[in-house]
PDB file of C-alpha atoms in Angstrom:
ATOM      1  CA  MET A   1     -12.264   4.147  25.300  1.00 44.00           C
ATOM      2  CA  GLU A   2     -12.051   5.993  22.008  1.00 53.00           C
ATOM      3  CA  HIS A   3      -9.300   4.820  19.694  1.00 65.00           C
ATOM      4  CA  LYS A   4      -6.556   7.396  19.278  1.00 81.00           C
ATOM      5  CA  THR A   5      -4.967   7.428  15.848  1.00 89.00           C
ATOM      6  CA  ARG A   6      -1.311   6.335  16.100  1.00 92.00           C
ATOM      7  CA  ILE A   7       1.201   7.723  13.622  1.00 95.00           C
ATOM      8  CA  LEU A   8       4.819   6.631  13.225  1.00 95.00           C
ATOM      9  CA  VAL A   9       7.135   9.461  12.119  1.00 96.00           C
ATOM     10  CA  VAL A  10      10.353   8.271  10.462  1.00 96.00           C
ATOM     11  CA  ASP A  11      12.809  11.116   9.850  1.00 95.00           C
ATOM     12  CA  ASP A  12      16.513  11.481  10.662  1.00 92.00           C
ATOM     13  CA  GLU A  13      16.245  15.257  11.232  1.00 92.00           C
ATOM     14  CA  ALA A  14      15.408  15.973  14.874  1.00 92.00           C
ATOM     15  CA  PRO A  15      13.935  19.469  14.189  1.00 92.00           C
ATOM     16  CA  MET A  16      11.552  17.975  11.596  1.00 93.00           C
ATOM     17  CA  GLN A  17      10.530  15.233  14.046  1.00 93.00           C
ATOM     18  CA  ARG A  18       9.737  17.841  16.701  1.00 93.00           C
ATOM     19  CA  LEU A  19       7.815  20.055  14.255  1.00 94.00           C
ATOM     20  CA  ILE A  20       5.631  17.185  13.056  1.00 94.00           C
ATOM     21  CA  GLU A  21       5.076  16.023  16.636  1.00 93.00           C
ATOM     22  CA  ILE A  22       3.894  19.525  17.619  1.00 93.00           C
ATOM     23  CA  TYR A  23       1.579  19.717  14.617  1.00 94.00           C
ATOM     24  CA  LEU A  24      -0.001  16.323  15.230  1.00 94.00           C
ATOM     25  CA  THR A  25      -0.203  15.970  19.003  1.00 93.00           C
ATOM     26  CA  LYS A  26      -2.143  19.219  19.367  1.00 91.00           C
ATOM     27  CA  ASN A  27      -4.626  17.820  16.844  1.00 92.00           C
ATOM     28  CA  GLY A  28      -5.253  14.664  18.834  1.00 91.00           C
ATOM     29  CA  TYR A  29      -2.867  12.188  17.214  1.00 94.00           C
ATOM     30  CA  GLU A  30      -0.620   9.827  19.170  1.00 93.00           C
ATOM     31  CA  ILE A  31       2.941  10.006  17.818  1.00 94.00           C
ATOM     32  CA  GLU A  32       5.970   7.718  17.910  1.00 93.00           C
ATOM     33  CA  THR A  33       9.225   8.787  16.256  1.00 94.00           C
ATOM     34  CA  THR A  34      12.417   7.176  14.996  1.00 94.00           C
ATOM     35  CA  ASP A  35      15.333   8.318  12.854  1.00 93.00           C
ATOM     36  CA  SER A  36      15.980   4.884  11.363  1.00 94.00           C
ATOM     37  CA  GLY A  37      14.255   2.889   8.637  1.00 94.00           C
ATOM     38  CA  GLU A  38      15.467  -0.358  10.219  1.00 94.00           C
ATOM     39  CA  ILE A  39      13.951   0.539  13.604  1.00 94.00           C
ATOM     40  CA  ALA A  40      10.716   1.682  11.924  1.00 94.00           C
ATOM     41  CA  ILE A  41      10.344  -1.765  10.340  1.00 93.00           C
ATOM     42  CA  GLU A  42      10.802  -3.486  13.707  1.00 93.00           C
ATOM     43  CA  MET A  43       8.301  -1.124  15.351  1.00 93.00           C
ATOM     44  CA  LEU A  44       5.710  -1.854  12.680  1.00 91.00           C
ATOM     45  CA  LYS A  45       6.178  -5.587  13.166  1.00 88.00           C
ATOM     46  CA  ALA A  46       5.756  -5.275  16.926  1.00 86.00           C
ATOM     47  CA  PHE A  47       3.066  -2.583  17.264  1.00 88.00           C
ATOM     48  CA  THR A  48      -0.019  -1.327  15.455  1.00 87.00           C
ATOM     49  CA  PHE A  49       0.043   2.058  13.729  1.00 91.00           C
ATOM     50  CA  ASP A  50      -2.655   3.740  11.657  1.00 92.00           C
ATOM     51  CA  LEU A  51      -0.272   5.652   9.367  1.00 94.00           C
ATOM     52  CA  VAL A  52       3.430   6.198   8.669  1.00 96.00           C
ATOM     53  CA  LEU A  53       5.129   9.481   7.732  1.00 96.00           C
ATOM     54  CA  LEU A  54       8.334   8.350   6.036  1.00 95.00           C
ATOM     55  CA  ASP A  55      11.224  10.605   5.011  1.00 93.00           C
ATOM     56  CA  VAL A  56      12.957   9.734   1.740  1.00 90.00           C
ATOM     57  CA  MET A  57      16.504  10.947   2.402  1.00 88.00           C
ATOM     58  CA  MET A  58      17.789   8.903   5.348  1.00 89.00           C
ATOM     59  CA  PRO A  59      21.183   7.262   5.965  1.00 86.00           C
ATOM     60  CA  LYS A  60      21.670   3.495   5.723  1.00 87.00           C
ATOM     61  CA  LEU A  61      18.144   2.441   4.704  1.00 91.00           C
ATOM     62  CA  ASN A  62      16.512   5.254   2.728  1.00 91.00           C
ATOM     63  CA  GLY A  63      12.792   5.926   2.492  1.00 91.00           C
ATOM     64  CA  TRP A  64      12.311   4.069  -0.805  1.00 89.00           C
ATOM     65  CA  GLU A  65      13.947   0.910   0.570  1.00 92.00           C
ATOM     66  CA  THR A  66      12.109   1.205   3.870  1.00 94.00           C
ATOM     67  CA  CYS A  67       8.767   1.567   2.065  1.00 91.00           C
ATOM     68  CA  GLN A  68       9.419  -1.556  -0.008  1.00 88.00           C
ATOM     69  CA  LYS A  69      10.332  -3.589   3.066  1.00 90.00           C
ATOM     70  CA  ILE A  70       7.229  -2.389   4.931  1.00 91.00           C
ATOM     71  CA  ARG A  71       5.050  -3.352   1.981  1.00 85.00           C
ATOM     72  CA  SER A  72       6.377  -6.918   2.131  1.00 83.00           C
ATOM     73  CA  PHE A  73       4.452  -7.484   5.378  1.00 85.00           C
ATOM     74  CA  SER A  74       2.112  -4.533   6.034  1.00 85.00           C
ATOM     75  CA  ASP A  75      -0.607  -2.546   4.298  1.00 82.00           C
ATOM     76  CA  VAL A  76      -0.341   0.426   6.668  1.00 88.00           C
ATOM     77  CA  PRO A  77      -0.893   3.761   4.862  1.00 89.00           C
ATOM     78  CA  ILE A  78       2.401   5.533   4.067  1.00 92.00           C
ATOM     79  CA  ILE A  79       2.952   9.201   3.244  1.00 92.00           C
ATOM     80  CA  MET A  80       6.422   9.948   1.894  1.00 90.00           C
ATOM     81  CA  LEU A  81       8.172  13.136   3.030  1.00 90.00           C
ATOM     82  CA  THR A  82      10.536  14.479   0.390  1.00 85.00           C
ATOM     83  CA  ALA A  83      12.512  17.658  -0.186  1.00 80.00           C
ATOM     84  CA  ARG A  84      12.570  16.954  -3.916  1.00 71.00           C
ATOM     85  CA  ASP A  85       9.598  18.114  -5.956  1.00 67.00           C
ATOM     86  CA  GLN A  86      10.356  15.866  -8.935  1.00 66.00           C
ATOM     87  CA  VAL A  87       7.647  14.058 -10.895  1.00 63.00           C
ATOM     88  CA  MET A  88       9.655  10.829 -11.127  1.00 67.00           C
ATOM     89  CA  ASP A  89      10.219  10.827  -7.353  1.00 68.00           C
ATOM     90  CA  LYS A  90       6.475  11.052  -6.833  1.00 68.00           C
ATOM     91  CA  VAL A  91       5.808   8.298  -9.373  1.00 69.00           C
ATOM     92  CA  LYS A  92       8.463   6.093  -7.773  1.00 71.00           C
ATOM     93  CA  GLY A  93       6.921   6.510  -4.337  1.00 69.00           C
ATOM     94  CA  LEU A  94       3.432   5.612  -5.540  1.00 71.00           C
ATOM     95  CA  THR A  95       4.758   2.687  -7.572  1.00 73.00           C
ATOM     96  CA  ILE A  96       6.610   1.029  -4.688  1.00 77.00           C
ATOM     97  CA  GLY A  97       3.605   1.250  -2.394  1.00 79.00           C
ATOM     98  CA  ALA A  98       3.330   4.725  -0.865  1.00 84.00           C
ATOM     99  CA  ASP A  99      -0.180   6.141  -0.588  1.00 83.00           C
ATOM    100  CA  ASP A 100       0.744   9.818  -0.909  1.00 85.00           C
ATOM    101  CA  TYR A 101       3.667  12.228  -0.724  1.00 86.00           C
ATOM    102  CA  ILE A 102       4.274  15.694   0.647  1.00 89.00           C
ATOM    103  CA  VAL A 103       7.116  18.027  -0.289  1.00 88.00           C
ATOM    104  CA  LYS A 104       9.170  19.780   2.397  1.00 87.00           C
ATOM    105  CA  PRO A 105       8.777  22.448   3.632  1.00 87.00           C
ATOM    106  CA  PHE A 106       5.059  22.071   4.235  1.00 89.00           C
ATOM    107  CA  GLU A 107       2.454  23.923   6.262  1.00 90.00           C
ATOM    108  CA  GLU A 108       0.579  22.395   9.172  1.00 92.00           C
ATOM    109  CA  MET A 109      -2.783  22.520   7.380  1.00 93.00           C
ATOM    110  CA  GLU A 110      -1.454  20.707   4.304  1.00 91.00           C
ATOM    111  CA  LEU A 111       0.025  17.910   6.416  1.00 93.00           C
ATOM    112  CA  LEU A 112      -3.197  17.514   8.392  1.00 93.00           C
ATOM    113  CA  ALA A 113      -5.322  17.539   5.241  1.00 92.00           C
ATOM    114  CA  ARG A 114      -3.261  14.803   3.590  1.00 90.00           C
ATOM    115  CA  ILE A 115      -3.295  12.631   6.728  1.00 92.00           C
ATOM    116  CA  GLU A 116      -7.055  13.022   7.135  1.00 90.00           C
ATOM    117  CA  ALA A 117      -7.658  12.212   3.461  1.00 86.00           C
ATOM    118  CA  ILE A 118      -5.609   9.004   3.706  1.00 85.00           C
ATOM    119  CA  LEU A 119      -7.358   7.951   6.923  1.00 85.00           C
ATOM    120  CA  ARG A 120     -10.784   8.561   5.336  1.00 82.00           C
ATOM    121  CA  ARG A 121      -9.889   6.366   2.384  1.00 75.00           C
ATOM    122  CA  THR A 122      -8.548   3.666   4.706  1.00 70.00           C
ATOM    123  CA  ALA A 123     -11.756   3.702   6.754  1.00 68.00           C
ATOM    124  CA  LYS A 124     -13.817   3.575   3.581  1.00 58.00           C
ATOM    125  CA  ARG A 125     -11.811   0.669   2.207  1.00 54.00           C
ATOM    126  CA  THR A 126     -12.173  -1.398   5.385  1.00 50.00           C
ATOM    127  CA  THR A 127     -15.946  -0.936   5.516  1.00 48.00           C
ATOM    128  CA  GLU A 128     -16.648  -1.601   1.842  1.00 46.00           C
ATOM    129  CA  VAL A 129     -17.186  -5.182   0.724  1.00 39.00           C
ATOM    130  CA  LYS A 130     -17.944  -4.706  -2.943  1.00 42.00           C
ATOM    131  CA  ASP A 131     -16.172  -7.070  -5.319  1.00 46.00           C
ATOM    132  CA  GLN A 132     -14.790  -9.088  -2.403  1.00 47.00           C
ATOM    133  CA  PRO A 133     -15.960 -12.471  -1.044  1.00 46.00           C
ATOM    134  CA  ASP A 134     -18.443 -12.302   1.829  1.00 46.00           C
ATOM    135  CA  ASP A 135     -16.828 -15.103   3.841  1.00 45.00           C
ATOM    136  CA  THR A 136     -13.391 -14.056   5.109  1.00 46.00           C
ATOM    137  CA  ASN A 137     -12.647 -17.690   5.992  1.00 46.00           C
ATOM    138  CA  GLN A 138     -13.185 -18.714   2.411  1.00 73.00           C
ATOM    139  CA  THR A 139     -10.561 -20.568   0.399  1.00 80.00           C
ATOM    140  CA  LEU A 140     -10.624 -19.755  -3.305  1.00 81.00           C
ATOM    141  CA  GLU A 141      -9.264 -22.182  -5.899  1.00 81.00           C
ATOM    142  CA  HIS A 142      -8.653 -22.149  -9.639  1.00 79.00           C
ATOM    143  CA  LYS A 143      -6.657 -24.762 -11.585  1.00 77.00           C
ATOM    144  CA  GLY A 144      -4.195 -25.528  -8.811  1.00 81.00           C
ATOM    145  CA  LEU A 145      -4.062 -21.940  -7.566  1.00 86.00           C
ATOM    146  CA  ARG A 146      -5.437 -21.633  -4.030  1.00 87.00           C
ATOM    147  CA  ILE A 147      -5.694 -18.574  -1.799  1.00 87.00           C
ATOM    148  CA  ASN A 148      -6.720 -18.407   1.844  1.00 85.00           C
ATOM    149  CA  VAL A 149      -8.479 -15.095   2.392  1.00 79.00           C
ATOM    150  CA  GLU A 150      -8.136 -15.107   6.165  1.00 75.00           C
ATOM    151  CA  SER A 151      -4.407 -15.890   6.380  1.00 77.00           C
ATOM    152  CA  TYR A 152      -3.373 -14.000   3.211  1.00 78.00           C
ATOM    153  CA  GLN A 153      -1.637 -17.115   1.870  1.00 85.00           C
ATOM    154  CA  VAL A 154      -1.386 -18.195  -1.758  1.00 89.00           C
ATOM    155  CA  PHE A 155      -0.411 -21.666  -3.000  1.00 90.00           C
ATOM    156  CA  TYR A 156       0.077 -23.244  -6.414  1.00 89.00           C
ATOM    157  CA  GLN A 157       0.202 -27.032  -6.507  1.00 85.00           C
ATOM    158  CA  GLY A 158       1.269 -27.027  -2.856  1.00 82.00           C
ATOM    159  CA  LEU A 159       3.998 -24.384  -3.228  1.00 86.00           C
ATOM    160  CA  GLU A 160       3.466 -21.150  -1.302  1.00 89.00           C
ATOM    161  CA  ILE A 161       3.770 -17.878  -3.216  1.00 89.00           C
ATOM    162  CA  GLU A 162       4.698 -14.880  -1.075  1.00 87.00           C
ATOM    163  CA  LEU A 163       2.755 -11.761  -2.064  1.00 85.00           C
ATOM    164  CA  THR A 164       2.544  -8.279  -0.601  1.00 81.00           C
ATOM    165  CA  PRO A 165      -0.870  -7.269   0.811  1.00 79.00           C
ATOM    166  CA  LYS A 166      -1.698  -5.202  -2.305  1.00 82.00           C
ATOM    167  CA  GLU A 167      -0.681  -8.048  -4.656  1.00 86.00           C
ATOM    168  CA  PHE A 168      -2.822 -10.455  -2.632  1.00 87.00           C
ATOM    169  CA  GLN A 169      -5.824  -8.118  -2.800  1.00 86.00           C
ATOM    170  CA  LEU A 170      -5.394  -7.776  -6.566  1.00 89.00           C
ATOM    171  CA  LEU A 171      -5.314 -11.546  -7.013  1.00 90.00           C
ATOM    172  CA  GLN A 172      -8.313 -11.994  -4.716  1.00 89.00           C
ATOM    173  CA  THR A 173     -10.302  -9.387  -6.641  1.00 89.00           C
ATOM    174  CA  PHE A 174      -9.511 -11.057  -9.966  1.00 89.00           C
ATOM    175  CA  LEU A 175     -10.210 -14.550  -8.659  1.00 86.00           C
ATOM    176  CA  VAL A 176     -13.687 -13.811  -7.305  1.00 85.00           C
ATOM    177  CA  ASN A 177     -14.654 -11.960 -10.489  1.00 86.00           C
ATOM    178  CA  PRO A 178     -13.622 -14.275 -13.364  1.00 85.00           C
ATOM    179  CA  GLY A 179     -14.162 -12.749 -16.780  1.00 87.00           C
ATOM    180  CA  LYS A 180     -14.823  -9.264 -15.434  1.00 89.00           C
ATOM    181  CA  VAL A 181     -12.666  -6.500 -16.888  1.00 91.00           C
ATOM    182  CA  PHE A 182     -11.313  -4.097 -14.268  1.00 90.00           C
ATOM    183  CA  SER A 183     -10.102  -0.697 -15.375  1.00 89.00           C
ATOM    184  CA  ARG A 184      -6.999   0.693 -13.702  1.00 86.00           C
ATOM    185  CA  GLU A 185      -9.141   3.433 -12.156  1.00 84.00           C
ATOM    186  CA  LYS A 186     -11.478   0.846 -10.640  1.00 85.00           C
ATOM    187  CA  LEU A 187      -8.570  -1.147  -9.216  1.00 86.00           C
ATOM    188  CA  LEU A 188      -7.157   2.023  -7.650  1.00 81.00           C
ATOM    189  CA  GLU A 189     -10.513   2.610  -5.995  1.00 78.00           C
ATOM    190  CA  LEU A 190     -10.962  -0.985  -4.802  1.00 80.00           C
ATOM    191  CA  ILE A 191      -7.447  -1.851  -3.683  1.00 79.00           C
ATOM    192  CA  TRP A 192      -5.927   1.487  -2.731  1.00 73.00           C
ATOM    193  CA  GLY A 193      -9.183   3.105  -1.649  1.00 67.00           C
ATOM    194  CA  TYR A 194      -8.642   6.163  -3.820  1.00 53.00           C
ATOM    195  CA  ASP A 195     -11.692   8.313  -4.357  1.00 51.00           C
ATOM    196  CA  TYR A 196      -9.764  10.352  -6.884  1.00 44.00           C
ATOM    197  CA  LEU A 197      -7.685   9.499  -9.944  1.00 45.00           C
ATOM    198  CA  GLY A 198      -4.345   8.250  -8.680  1.00 52.00           C
ATOM    199  CA  ASP A 199      -1.313   7.380 -10.795  1.00 65.00           C
ATOM    200  CA  LEU A 200      -2.320   4.471 -13.016  1.00 72.00           C
ATOM    201  CA  ARG A 201       1.266   3.229 -13.206  1.00 76.00           C
ATOM    202  CA  THR A 202       0.854   2.122  -9.597  1.00 78.00           C
ATOM    203  CA  VAL A 203      -1.624  -0.520 -10.771  1.00 84.00           C
ATOM    204  CA  ASP A 204       0.512  -1.594 -13.728  1.00 85.00           C
ATOM    205  CA  SER A 205       3.561  -2.010 -11.494  1.00 84.00           C
ATOM    206  CA  HIS A 206       1.723  -4.163  -8.963  1.00 85.00           C
ATOM    207  CA  VAL A 207       0.128  -6.332 -11.657  1.00 89.00           C
ATOM    208  CA  LYS A 208       3.573  -6.795 -13.240  1.00 88.00           C
ATOM    209  CA  ASN A 209       5.041  -7.888  -9.896  1.00 87.00           C
ATOM    210  CA  LEU A 210       2.083 -10.201  -9.277  1.00 90.00           C
ATOM    211  CA  ARG A 211       2.545 -11.845 -12.669  1.00 91.00           C
ATOM    212  CA  GLU A 212       6.261 -12.355 -12.115  1.00 90.00           C
ATOM    213  CA  LYS A 213       5.742 -13.991  -8.717  1.00 90.00           C
ATOM    214  CA  LEU A 214       3.021 -16.306 -10.032  1.00 91.00           C
ATOM    215  CA  ARG A 215       5.078 -17.192 -13.103  1.00 91.00           C
ATOM    216  CA  SER A 216       8.134 -18.024 -10.960  1.00 91.00           C
ATOM    217  CA  LYS A 217       6.127 -20.802  -9.266  1.00 89.00           C
ATOM    218  CA  GLY A 218       4.862 -22.282 -12.513  1.00 90.00           C
ATOM    219  CA  VAL A 219       1.425 -20.632 -12.670  1.00 89.00           C
ATOM    220  CA  PRO A 220       0.382 -20.254 -16.347  1.00 89.00           C
ATOM    221  CA  VAL A 221      -0.276 -16.600 -15.625  1.00 86.00           C
ATOM    222  CA  ASP A 222      -0.218 -15.468 -19.274  1.00 85.00           C
ATOM    223  CA  GLU A 223      -3.207 -17.742 -19.920  1.00 86.00           C
ATOM    224  CA  ILE A 224      -5.325 -16.611 -16.982  1.00 88.00           C
ATOM    225  CA  LEU A 225      -4.466 -12.962 -16.233  1.00 90.00           C
ATOM    226  CA  LYS A 226      -5.035 -10.983 -19.392  1.00 90.00           C
ATOM    227  CA  THR A 227      -4.360  -7.376 -20.293  1.00 90.00           C
ATOM    228  CA  VAL A 228      -7.296  -5.738 -22.033  1.00 90.00           C
ATOM    229  CA  TRP A 229      -5.472  -3.089 -24.010  1.00 87.00           C
ATOM    230  CA  GLY A 230      -6.695   0.432 -23.410  1.00 82.00           C
ATOM    231  CA  VAL A 231      -8.961  -0.724 -20.565  1.00 86.00           C
ATOM    232  CA  GLY A 232      -7.318  -2.778 -17.816  1.00 89.00           C
ATOM    233  CA  TYR A 233      -7.119  -6.415 -16.729  1.00 91.00           C
ATOM    234  CA  LYS A 234      -9.266  -9.516 -16.381  1.00 89.00           C
ATOM    235  CA  PHE A 235      -8.918 -13.022 -14.949  1.00 88.00           C
ATOM    236  CA  VAL A 236      -9.957 -15.642 -17.486  1.00 82.00           C
TER     237      VAL A 236
END
């Protein structure tokens, strides 16, 4: 049976939920809806979705907070829905882990185009193997730092370091390519699957978080993960 793309719509406005559901179901998507960030997190832990449409302005747990919590355990593509067309809002969404954003009100064709673009990049990313180890069961080690590719676990001298999926993929990419300088554009392409120039601050933010988490467990991160000014990053 052909896989039907499942999309989780998270929006506290019932009319917006219904509008999106009409747009997407008639185009062959399977839709689940909720008006709560907390419930969305539980649904994503229990069930598999191909994409999340996440409203920013929600009561209790807003879209920013919900996105951050989702990113702590899932790499599912997220498109933020926002009524505010502010540059810093867009930058914030991309920095905390969203894949794209769309400003309300939007037309059906724009929503569909953005969803299809994200799904194409996701499919491309899952089929590409460049700059990644061939053996998914492989354990990579470097000076007390050990990562298990299959289980997405990272340890330093026996202590586990909890990373988000994107942080793990960054570390894996660096670790299997010692000495290679990666530009921010290249990391966007490899880790986020972008086939266009995304916001480079997304990369900087994730590398900063990765460094802080490694440093907190005693990893001499300043000695091994270097910034190449004006270019990007490399693992020494």
